[in-house]
mmCIF file of C-alpha atoms in Angstrom:
data_model
loop_
_atom_site.group_PDB
_atom_site.id
_atom_site.type_symbol
_atom_site.label_atom_id
_atom_site.label_comp_id
_atom_site.label_asym_id
_atom_site.label_seq_id
_atom_site.Cartn_x
_atom_site.Cartn_y
_atom_site.Cartn_z
ATOM 1 C CA MET A 1 -35.691 39.933 20.244
ATOM 2 C CA LYS A 2 -37.448 36.718 20.426
ATOM 3 C CA THR A 3 -35.884 34.033 18.425
ATOM 4 C CA PRO A 4 -38.351 32.747 15.632
ATOM 5 C CA ASN A 5 -39.259 29.147 15.366
ATOM 6 C CA THR A 6 -37.369 27.404 12.817
ATOM 7 C CA THR A 7 -40.282 25.097 12.005
ATOM 8 C CA ALA A 8 -42.037 28.237 10.901
ATOM 9 C CA PHE A 9 -39.897 28.411 7.566
ATOM 10 C CA SER A 10 -39.824 25.721 4.867
ATOM 11 C CA GLU A 11 -36.408 25.273 3.317
ATOM 12 C CA ALA A 12 -37.324 27.359 0.213
ATOM 13 C CA GLU A 13 -38.353 30.227 2.514
ATOM 14 C CA ALA A 14 -35.014 29.869 4.487
ATOM 15 C CA ARG A 15 -33.036 30.237 1.207
ATOM 16 C CA LYS A 16 -35.074 33.223 0.134
ATOM 17 C CA ILE A 17 -34.541 34.935 3.634
ATOM 18 C CA ILE A 18 -30.670 34.296 3.508
ATOM 19 C CA HIS A 19 -30.584 35.546 -0.162
ATOM 20 C CA GLN A 20 -32.540 38.700 0.557
ATOM 21 C CA LEU A 21 -30.338 39.679 3.445
ATOM 22 C CA HIS A 22 -27.251 39.027 1.286
ATOM 23 C CA VAL A 23 -28.412 41.032 -1.726
ATOM 24 C CA ARG A 24 -29.771 44.067 0.201
ATOM 25 C CA ASN A 25 -26.897 44.582 2.585
ATOM 26 C CA PRO A 26 -23.765 44.193 0.118
ATOM 27 C CA GLN A 27 -21.688 46.360 2.533
ATOM 28 C CA MET A 28 -22.394 44.139 5.617
ATOM 29 C CA VAL A 29 -19.531 41.552 6.498
ATOM 30 C CA LYS A 30 -20.388 37.779 6.380
ATOM 31 C CA LYS A 31 -19.933 37.438 10.194
ATOM 32 C CA GLU A 32 -22.636 40.168 10.832
ATOM 33 C CA LYS A 33 -24.984 38.380 8.425
ATOM 34 C CA VAL A 34 -24.507 35.149 10.090
ATOM 35 C CA THR A 35 -25.159 36.793 13.679
ATOM 36 C CA ILE A 36 -28.526 37.990 12.388
ATOM 37 C CA LEU A 37 -29.603 34.793 10.548
ATOM 38 C CA LYS A 38 -28.877 32.691 13.590
ATOM 39 C CA LYS A 39 -31.556 34.415 15.367
ATOM 40 C CA PHE A 40 -34.032 32.816 12.960
ATOM 41 C CA GLY A 41 -32.799 29.470 14.104
ATOM 42 C CA PHE A 42 -30.807 28.676 11.027
ATOM 43 C CA SER A 43 -27.633 26.587 11.528
ATOM 44 C CA GLN A 44 -24.319 28.371 11.076
ATOM 45 C CA SER A 45 -22.829 25.890 8.895
ATOM 46 C CA GLY A 46 -25.921 26.200 6.422
ATOM 47 C CA ILE A 47 -25.765 29.850 6.537
ATOM 48 C CA TYR A 48 -22.186 29.878 5.593
ATOM 49 C CA LYS A 49 -22.893 27.516 2.709
ATOM 50 C CA MET A 50 -25.702 29.530 1.323
ATOM 51 C CA LEU A 51 -23.711 32.635 1.565
ATOM 52 C CA SER A 52 -20.858 31.207 -0.334
ATOM 53 C CA LYS A 53 -23.137 30.012 -2.949
ATOM 54 C CA PHE A 54 -24.608 33.476 -3.394
ATOM 55 C CA ASP A 55 -21.247 35.153 -3.542
ATOM 56 C CA GLN A 56 -20.714 33.161 -6.753
ATOM 57 C CA THR A 57 -23.822 34.429 -8.583
ATOM 58 C CA GLU A 58 -26.688 37.105 -8.213
ATOM 59 C CA ASP A 59 -29.087 34.993 -9.993
ATOM 60 C CA GLU A 60 -32.191 34.363 -8.095
ATOM 61 C CA THR A 61 -32.640 30.814 -9.411
ATOM 62 C CA CYS A 62 -29.693 29.856 -7.260
ATOM 63 C CA VAL A 63 -32.137 30.250 -4.265
ATOM 64 C CA GLN A 64 -34.052 27.097 -5.400
ATOM 65 C CA ARG A 65 -32.767 23.581 -4.974
ATOM 66 C CA LYS A 66 -31.949 21.905 -8.338
ATOM 67 C CA PRO A 67 -34.122 18.796 -8.978
ATOM 68 C CA GLY A 68 -32.245 15.749 -7.888
ATOM 69 C CA SER A 69 -29.308 17.521 -6.171
ATOM 70 C CA GLY A 70 -30.289 15.762 -2.851
ATOM 71 C CA GLY A 71 -29.773 12.320 -4.537
ATOM 72 C CA ALA A 72 -32.330 9.476 -5.277
ATOM 73 C CA ASN A 73 -34.261 8.281 -2.216
ATOM 74 C CA LYS A 74 -35.554 5.079 -3.671
ATOM 75 C CA LYS A 75 -36.450 2.111 -1.661
ATOM 76 C CA VAL A 76 -33.829 -0.657 -1.919
ATOM 77 C CA THR A 77 -35.597 -3.771 -3.150
ATOM 78 C CA THR A 78 -34.673 -7.300 -2.193
ATOM 79 C CA ARG A 79 -33.195 -7.788 -5.578
ATOM 80 C CA LYS A 80 -31.047 -4.764 -5.455
ATOM 81 C CA ALA A 81 -29.967 -5.710 -2.072
ATOM 82 C CA VAL A 82 -28.761 -8.980 -3.177
ATOM 83 C CA GLN A 83 -26.956 -7.062 -6.242
ATOM 84 C CA ILE A 84 -25.206 -4.846 -3.650
ATOM 85 C CA GLU A 85 -23.995 -7.713 -1.673
ATOM 86 C CA MET A 86 -22.674 -9.762 -4.610
ATOM 87 C CA GLU A 87 -20.987 -6.389 -5.921
ATOM 88 C CA PHE A 88 -19.205 -5.676 -2.665
ATOM 89 C CA ASN A 89 -18.571 -8.870 -0.606
ATOM 90 C CA HIS A 90 -15.034 -10.008 -0.704
ATOM 91 C CA GLN A 91 -14.164 -7.530 -3.497
ATOM 92 C CA THR A 92 -11.783 -4.495 -3.881
ATOM 93 C CA GLY A 93 -11.960 -1.339 -5.753
ATOM 94 C CA LYS A 94 -15.490 -0.873 -5.392
ATOM 95 C CA SER A 95 -17.442 2.432 -4.990
ATOM 96 C CA GLN A 96 -20.679 3.030 -3.255
ATOM 97 C CA ARG A 97 -21.353 6.161 -5.245
ATOM 98 C CA LYS A 98 -20.908 4.513 -8.644
ATOM 99 C CA THR A 99 -22.751 1.265 -7.497
ATOM 100 C CA GLY A 100 -25.739 3.731 -6.298
ATOM 101 C CA GLU A 101 -25.687 5.378 -9.893
ATOM 102 C CA LYS A 102 -25.777 2.207 -11.519
ATOM 103 C CA LEU A 103 -28.765 0.683 -9.590
ATOM 104 C CA LYS A 104 -30.500 4.135 -9.471
ATOM 105 C CA ILE A 105 -30.169 4.736 -5.777
ATOM 106 C CA SER A 106 -28.465 6.925 -3.355
ATOM 107 C CA ALA A 107 -24.779 6.107 -2.181
ATOM 108 C CA MET A 108 -26.398 6.289 1.311
ATOM 109 C CA ALA A 109 -28.795 3.597 0.510
ATOM 110 C CA VAL A 110 -25.897 1.390 -0.757
ATOM 111 C CA ASN A 111 -24.003 2.143 2.521
ATOM 112 C CA ARG A 112 -27.276 1.251 4.701
ATOM 113 C CA THR A 113 -27.526 -2.229 2.757
ATOM 114 C CA LEU A 114 -23.969 -2.956 3.204
ATOM 115 C CA ARG A 115 -24.311 -2.292 6.961
ATOM 116 C CA LYS A 116 -27.335 -4.386 7.375
ATOM 117 C CA SER A 117 -25.395 -7.257 5.803
ATOM 118 C CA ASN A 118 -22.502 -6.831 7.990
ATOM 119 C CA ILE A 119 -20.278 -6.054 4.963
ATOM 120 C CA LYS A 120 -17.523 -3.436 6.175
ATOM 121 C CA TYR A 121 -14.745 -1.781 4.532
ATOM 122 C CA ARG A 122 -11.352 -3.282 5.741
ATOM 123 C CA LYS A 123 -7.767 -2.279 5.194
ATOM 124 C CA ARG A 124 -5.983 -4.604 2.907
ATOM 125 C CA GLN A 125 -2.740 -5.996 4.364
ATOM 126 C CA GLY A 126 0.522 -6.512 2.520
ATOM 127 C CA HIS A 127 2.415 -9.799 2.630
ATOM 128 C CA PRO A 128 5.868 -10.850 1.314
ATOM 129 C CA GLU A 129 6.150 -12.142 -2.063
ATOM 130 C CA ALA A 130 5.870 -15.944 -2.036
ATOM 131 C CA PRO A 131 8.464 -18.101 -3.924
ATOM 132 C CA ALA A 132 7.345 -20.302 -6.524
ATOM 133 C CA ASP A 133 7.655 -23.463 -4.524
ATOM 134 C CA GLN A 134 5.633 -22.323 -1.606
ATOM 135 C CA TYR A 135 2.334 -23.998 -2.528
ATOM 136 C CA SER A 136 4.101 -27.407 -2.565
ATOM 137 C CA ARG A 137 5.719 -26.596 0.766
ATOM 138 C CA LEU A 138 2.375 -25.799 2.178
ATOM 139 C CA GLN A 139 1.116 -29.090 1.044
ATOM 140 C CA ASN A 140 3.897 -30.923 2.449
ATOM 141 C CA LEU A 141 3.526 -29.040 5.712
ATOM 142 C CA ALA A 142 -0.180 -29.938 5.919
ATOM 143 C CA LYS A 143 0.098 -33.484 4.883
ATOM 144 C CA ASN A 144 3.429 -34.563 6.488
ATOM 145 C CA GLU A 145 3.750 -32.400 9.604
ATOM 146 C CA ILE A 146 0.760 -30.663 10.952
ATOM 147 C CA ARG A 147 -2.497 -32.669 9.973
ATOM 148 C CA LYS A 148 -0.716 -35.987 10.455
ATOM 149 C CA LYS A 149 -0.029 -34.956 14.068
ATOM 150 C CA THR A 150 -3.053 -33.104 15.049
ATOM 151 C CA ARG A 151 -2.880 -34.669 18.426
ATOM 152 C CA LYS A 152 0.324 -33.096 19.119
ATOM 153 C CA VAL A 153 1.000 -29.598 20.525
ATOM 154 C CA LEU A 154 2.391 -27.190 17.873
ATOM 155 C CA VAL A 155 5.081 -24.855 19.121
ATOM 156 C CA MET A 156 6.762 -22.070 17.305
ATOM 157 C CA ASP A 157 9.232 -19.455 18.110
ATOM 158 C CA ASP A 158 10.564 -16.189 16.699
ATOM 159 C CA GLU A 159 12.465 -13.157 17.632
ATOM 160 C CA SER A 160 11.422 -9.427 17.276
ATOM 161 C CA TYR A 161 13.192 -5.979 17.899
ATOM 162 C CA PHE A 162 11.621 -3.443 20.179
ATOM 163 C CA THR A 163 12.811 0.110 19.691
ATOM 164 C CA PHE A 164 12.875 2.768 22.672
ATOM 165 C CA SER A 165 10.099 4.667 21.147
ATOM 166 C CA GLY A 166 6.910 3.485 19.392
ATOM 167 C CA CYS A 167 6.385 6.515 17.173
ATOM 168 C CA LYS A 168 5.996 4.583 14.175
ATOM 169 C CA MET A 169 3.143 2.361 15.558
ATOM 170 C CA PRO A 170 -0.254 3.096 13.925
ATOM 171 C CA SER A 171 -1.654 4.353 17.154
ATOM 172 C CA ASN A 172 1.227 6.759 17.523
ATOM 173 C CA ALA A 173 1.811 7.678 13.934
ATOM 174 C CA GLY A 174 -0.616 10.756 14.064
ATOM 175 C CA TYR A 175 -2.137 13.277 16.616
ATOM 176 C CA TYR A 176 -5.417 15.078 16.944
ATOM 177 C CA SER A 177 -5.616 18.971 16.886
ATOM 178 C CA SER A 178 -7.925 21.770 16.022
ATOM 179 C CA ASP A 179 -5.117 24.136 15.170
ATOM 180 C CA PRO A 180 -1.649 22.490 14.476
ATOM 181 C CA SER A 181 -0.010 25.813 15.222
ATOM 182 C CA LEU A 182 -1.005 25.687 18.904
ATOM 183 C CA THR A 183 0.002 21.888 19.172
ATOM 184 C CA PRO A 184 3.078 21.221 21.303
ATOM 185 C CA ARG A 185 6.088 20.095 19.259
ATOM 186 C CA ALA A 186 6.347 16.942 21.276
ATOM 187 C CA ALA A 187 2.923 15.986 20.028
ATOM 188 C CA LYS A 188 3.274 16.662 16.357
ATOM 189 C CA GLU A 189 6.963 15.641 15.872
ATOM 190 C CA TYR A 190 9.226 12.845 16.993
ATOM 191 C CA PRO A 191 13.053 12.562 16.912
ATOM 192 C CA THR A 192 14.551 10.407 14.423
ATOM 193 C CA LYS A 193 17.966 8.707 14.634
ATOM 194 C CA LYS A 194 19.916 6.917 12.094
ATOM 195 C CA PHE A 195 20.467 3.937 14.351
ATOM 196 C CA GLU A 196 17.891 3.785 17.043
ATOM 197 C CA SER A 197 18.435 1.785 20.164
ATOM 198 C CA LYS A 198 16.598 -1.410 20.235
ATOM 199 C CA VAL A 199 16.296 -4.631 22.222
ATOM 200 C CA MET A 200 15.820 -8.165 20.716
ATOM 201 C CA VAL A 201 13.432 -10.348 22.406
ATOM 202 C CA TRP A 202 12.735 -14.134 21.657
ATOM 203 C CA CYS A 203 9.584 -15.955 22.651
ATOM 204 C CA ALA A 204 7.802 -19.235 21.911
ATOM 205 C CA ILE A 205 3.760 -19.759 21.898
ATOM 206 C CA SER A 206 1.740 -22.816 21.568
ATOM 207 C CA SER A 207 -1.931 -23.881 22.121
ATOM 208 C CA THR A 208 -1.256 -24.441 25.826
ATOM 209 C CA GLY A 209 0.231 -20.682 26.443
ATOM 210 C CA ILE A 210 3.173 -18.474 26.212
ATOM 211 C CA SER A 211 6.837 -19.179 27.152
ATOM 212 C CA LYS A 212 9.052 -16.901 29.171
ATOM 213 C CA VAL A 213 10.895 -14.362 26.995
ATOM 214 C CA PHE A 214 14.611 -14.244 26.266
ATOM 215 C CA VAL A 215 15.974 -10.862 26.006
ATOM 216 C CA ALA A 216 19.475 -10.563 24.225
ATOM 217 C CA ASN A 217 22.375 -8.628 25.596
ATOM 218 C CA LYS A 218 23.297 -5.373 24.126
ATOM 219 C CA GLY A 219 24.945 -6.079 20.796
ATOM 220 C CA GLN A 220 24.332 -9.739 20.959
ATOM 221 C CA THR A 221 23.457 -11.638 17.761
ATOM 222 C CA ILE A 222 21.467 -14.916 17.525
ATOM 223 C CA ASN A 223 23.983 -17.271 16.030
ATOM 224 C CA LYS A 224 23.772 -21.163 16.217
ATOM 225 C CA ASP A 225 25.321 -21.391 19.736
ATOM 226 C CA CYS A 226 23.245 -18.605 21.054
ATOM 227 C CA TYR A 227 20.014 -20.096 19.597
ATOM 228 C CA GLN A 228 20.814 -23.636 21.138
ATOM 229 C CA ALA A 229 21.358 -21.969 24.329
ATOM 230 C CA ILE A 230 18.091 -20.351 24.239
ATOM 231 C CA LEU A 231 16.358 -23.475 23.321
ATOM 232 C CA LYS A 232 17.913 -25.276 26.194
ATOM 233 C CA SER A 233 17.157 -22.663 28.863
ATOM 234 C CA HIS A 234 13.564 -21.496 27.656
ATOM 235 C CA LEU A 235 12.115 -23.721 25.006
ATOM 236 C CA ILE A 236 12.544 -27.143 26.767
ATOM 237 C CA PRO A 237 11.386 -26.148 30.185
ATOM 238 C CA PHE A 238 8.298 -24.668 28.279
ATOM 239 C CA ILE A 239 7.666 -27.806 26.254
ATOM 240 C CA ASP A 240 8.201 -30.045 29.456
ATOM 241 C CA LYS A 241 5.993 -28.068 31.860
ATOM 242 C CA LYS A 242 3.265 -26.471 29.765
ATOM 243 C CA CYS A 243 3.010 -28.564 26.573
ATOM 244 C CA GLY A 244 2.878 -32.103 27.875
ATOM 245 C CA GLY A 245 6.549 -33.166 27.287
ATOM 246 C CA ARG A 246 8.746 -33.380 24.163
ATOM 247 C CA ALA A 247 6.923 -36.629 22.756
ATOM 248 C CA ASN A 248 3.637 -34.604 22.737
ATOM 249 C CA CYS A 249 5.039 -31.649 20.728
ATOM 250 C CA ILE A 250 6.073 -30.719 17.193
ATOM 251 C CA PHE A 251 8.325 -27.642 17.083
ATOM 252 C CA TRP A 252 8.036 -25.191 14.234
ATOM 253 C CA PRO A 253 11.264 -23.010 13.998
ATOM 254 C CA ASP A 254 11.712 -19.675 12.084
ATOM 255 C CA LEU A 255 13.618 -20.302 8.792
ATOM 256 C CA ALA A 256 16.648 -18.044 10.112
ATOM 257 C CA SER A 257 19.814 -19.824 9.179
ATOM 258 C CA SER A 258 20.891 -20.203 12.742
ATOM 259 C CA HIS A 259 17.676 -21.986 13.586
ATOM 260 C CA TYR A 260 18.364 -24.707 11.034
ATOM 261 C CA ALA A 261 22.048 -25.153 11.399
ATOM 262 C CA SER A 262 23.326 -28.545 11.243
ATOM 263 C CA ASP A 263 24.770 -28.571 14.857
ATOM 264 C CA VAL A 264 21.298 -27.188 16.084
ATOM 265 C CA GLN A 265 19.307 -29.894 14.246
ATOM 266 C CA THR A 266 21.443 -32.679 15.634
ATOM 267 C CA TRP A 267 21.024 -31.234 19.196
ATOM 268 C CA MET A 268 17.328 -31.015 18.779
ATOM 269 C CA GLY A 269 17.254 -34.594 17.766
ATOM 270 C CA SER A 270 19.464 -35.907 20.576
ATOM 271 C CA GLU A 271 17.040 -33.857 22.880
ATOM 272 C CA GLY A 272 14.019 -35.662 21.506
ATOM 273 C CA ILE A 273 12.425 -32.481 20.122
ATOM 274 C CA LYS A 274 10.448 -33.212 17.115
ATOM 275 C CA PHE A 275 10.574 -30.271 14.591
ATOM 276 C CA ILE A 276 9.287 -29.287 11.116
ATOM 277 C CA LYS A 277 11.969 -30.164 8.485
ATOM 278 C CA ARG A 278 13.509 -27.187 6.542
ATOM 279 C CA GLU A 279 12.341 -28.524 3.212
ATOM 280 C CA ASN A 280 8.784 -28.600 4.461
ATOM 281 C CA ASN A 281 8.920 -25.023 6.147
ATOM 282 C CA PRO A 282 7.318 -22.484 3.981
ATOM 283 C CA PRO A 283 8.901 -18.969 3.836
ATOM 284 C CA ASN A 284 7.099 -15.746 3.966
ATOM 285 C CA CYS A 285 3.915 -17.257 5.473
ATOM 286 C CA PRO A 286 2.906 -14.900 8.328
ATOM 287 C CA GLN A 287 -0.601 -15.793 7.760
ATOM 288 C CA LEU A 288 0.278 -19.353 9.018
ATOM 289 C CA ARG A 289 2.478 -18.169 11.819
ATOM 290 C CA PRO A 290 0.425 -16.641 14.799
ATOM 291 C CA ILE A 291 3.389 -15.615 16.542
ATOM 292 C CA GLU A 292 3.475 -12.612 14.131
ATOM 293 C CA HIS A 293 0.255 -11.349 15.297
ATOM 294 C CA PHE A 294 1.310 -12.130 18.768
ATOM 295 C CA TRP A 295 4.437 -9.727 18.348
ATOM 296 C CA SER A 296 1.861 -7.110 17.139
ATOM 297 C CA ILE A 297 -0.499 -7.507 20.161
ATOM 298 C CA LEU A 298 2.622 -7.055 22.567
ATOM 299 C CA LYS A 299 3.900 -4.075 20.704
ATOM 300 C CA GLN A 300 0.609 -2.319 20.775
ATOM 301 C CA LEU A 301 0.535 -2.783 24.616
ATOM 302 C CA VAL A 302 4.032 -1.736 24.962
ATOM 303 C CA TYR A 303 3.815 1.442 23.073
ATOM 304 C CA ALA A 304 0.220 2.479 24.116
ATOM 305 C CA ASN A 305 -0.157 6.192 25.005
ATOM 306 C CA ASP A 306 3.089 6.977 22.982
ATOM 307 C CA PHE A 307 5.394 5.224 25.463
ATOM 308 C CA GLN A 308 8.956 6.002 25.178
ATOM 309 C CA ALA A 309 11.590 4.415 27.184
ATOM 310 C CA THR A 310 14.618 6.352 28.634
ATOM 311 C CA SER A 311 16.718 3.386 29.199
ATOM 312 C CA ARG A 312 17.247 -0.407 28.124
ATOM 313 C CA GLU A 313 16.192 -1.560 31.567
ATOM 314 C CA GLU A 314 13.039 0.665 31.575
ATOM 315 C CA LEU A 315 12.122 -0.920 28.060
ATOM 316 C CA ILE A 316 12.723 -4.586 29.140
ATOM 317 C CA LYS A 317 10.598 -4.192 32.384
ATOM 318 C CA ARG A 318 7.736 -2.529 30.296
ATOM 319 C CA ILE A 319 7.903 -5.584 27.803
ATOM 320 C CA LYS A 320 7.712 -8.146 30.666
ATOM 321 C CA THR A 321 4.859 -6.062 32.299
ATOM 322 C CA CYS A 322 2.976 -5.929 29.062
ATOM 323 C CA LEU A 323 3.348 -9.538 28.422
ATOM 324 C CA LYS A 324 1.374 -10.600 31.434
ATOM 325 C CA LYS A 325 -1.391 -8.370 30.219
ATOM 326 C CA ILE A 326 -1.852 -10.532 27.060
ATOM 327 C CA ASP A 327 -4.917 -12.703 26.980
ATOM 328 C CA VAL A 328 -3.478 -16.195 26.929
ATOM 329 C CA GLU A 329 -6.894 -17.586 25.605
ATOM 330 C CA VAL A 330 -6.407 -15.501 22.500
ATOM 331 C CA VAL A 331 -2.944 -16.861 21.837
ATOM 332 C CA LYS A 332 -4.341 -20.430 22.561
ATOM 333 C CA ASN A 333 -7.083 -19.966 19.985
ATOM 334 C CA MET A 334 -4.809 -18.623 17.283
ATOM 335 C CA MET A 335 -2.506 -21.637 17.559
ATOM 336 C CA GLN A 336 -5.356 -24.252 17.688
ATOM 337 C CA LYS A 337 -6.384 -22.766 14.131
ATOM 338 C CA VAL A 338 -3.108 -23.288 12.464
ATOM 339 C CA PRO A 339 -3.918 -27.026 11.303
ATOM 340 C CA GLU A 340 -7.015 -25.544 9.557
ATOM 341 C CA LYS A 341 -5.185 -22.853 7.790
ATOM 342 C CA SER A 342 -2.464 -25.079 6.505
ATOM 343 C CA THR A 343 -4.817 -26.987 4.201
#
């Protein structure tokens, strides 16, 4: 049998053909009906949708499309385009469908207007609750530390933990499957431990590059003595070799208690390291500290393709290898923008 040309039928005619076959053959199973109707060139999904609708009622009026069921298809005027931009840009809690109803246009028209204006839906990010004095600290940081010394190279450091598996990373949190019952267990499940093995890594970054990382020994904590040793073995060589010397830099430590221990501050002063004072260092400000984003980039590389380390040595080797893959220019650019963000 030669397959009929789909262009020979209008939408209304196609609906009638499907309806007639459905009514005249009540004993025929749905799969057989679909096989016959597909020979007319109708899409399988469209046939199933129509048959499901006809199962709900025997009324012939269901064959006809209801007026307006396809949504409004009115042209978006310049005025409405501006209204849509003002309604959505830099806003949250907005609905394209409700905006379309208000402006008497389709949701698709709203979507097209947003795409033309390069207004995209973006996921909101959480941030720690800021203390009451954070704004004043930011002002002091901008006025007395960063903006005042714009010619100096800003250096910041931080520590971060790396677990043996990256199952909780966004890229590894889910899996794709056409049938979960056929998916291997290793793909849809991951082992959980109450105390997962992890490695602590220290690193410093600046507008001139990335320092060598320090990997803490198993069970080692970063107290004041350990932190001072890290600064001596890793930070000072980084500042002297890549940042133009200690007189050319200002150091922005993390607010951990060991970082601002009195012995550490005294030692930094004696070594000629100029650092941001604790009273001017704002807490809970990841948006001002690009090193937080740096850790995110590094972890995405480390745990790519659902990497899982089998030993501490394998994880450390992976971290150091992935560190070399980071685009240094991206890190430099992030650090160069800190003075602008602090105002």
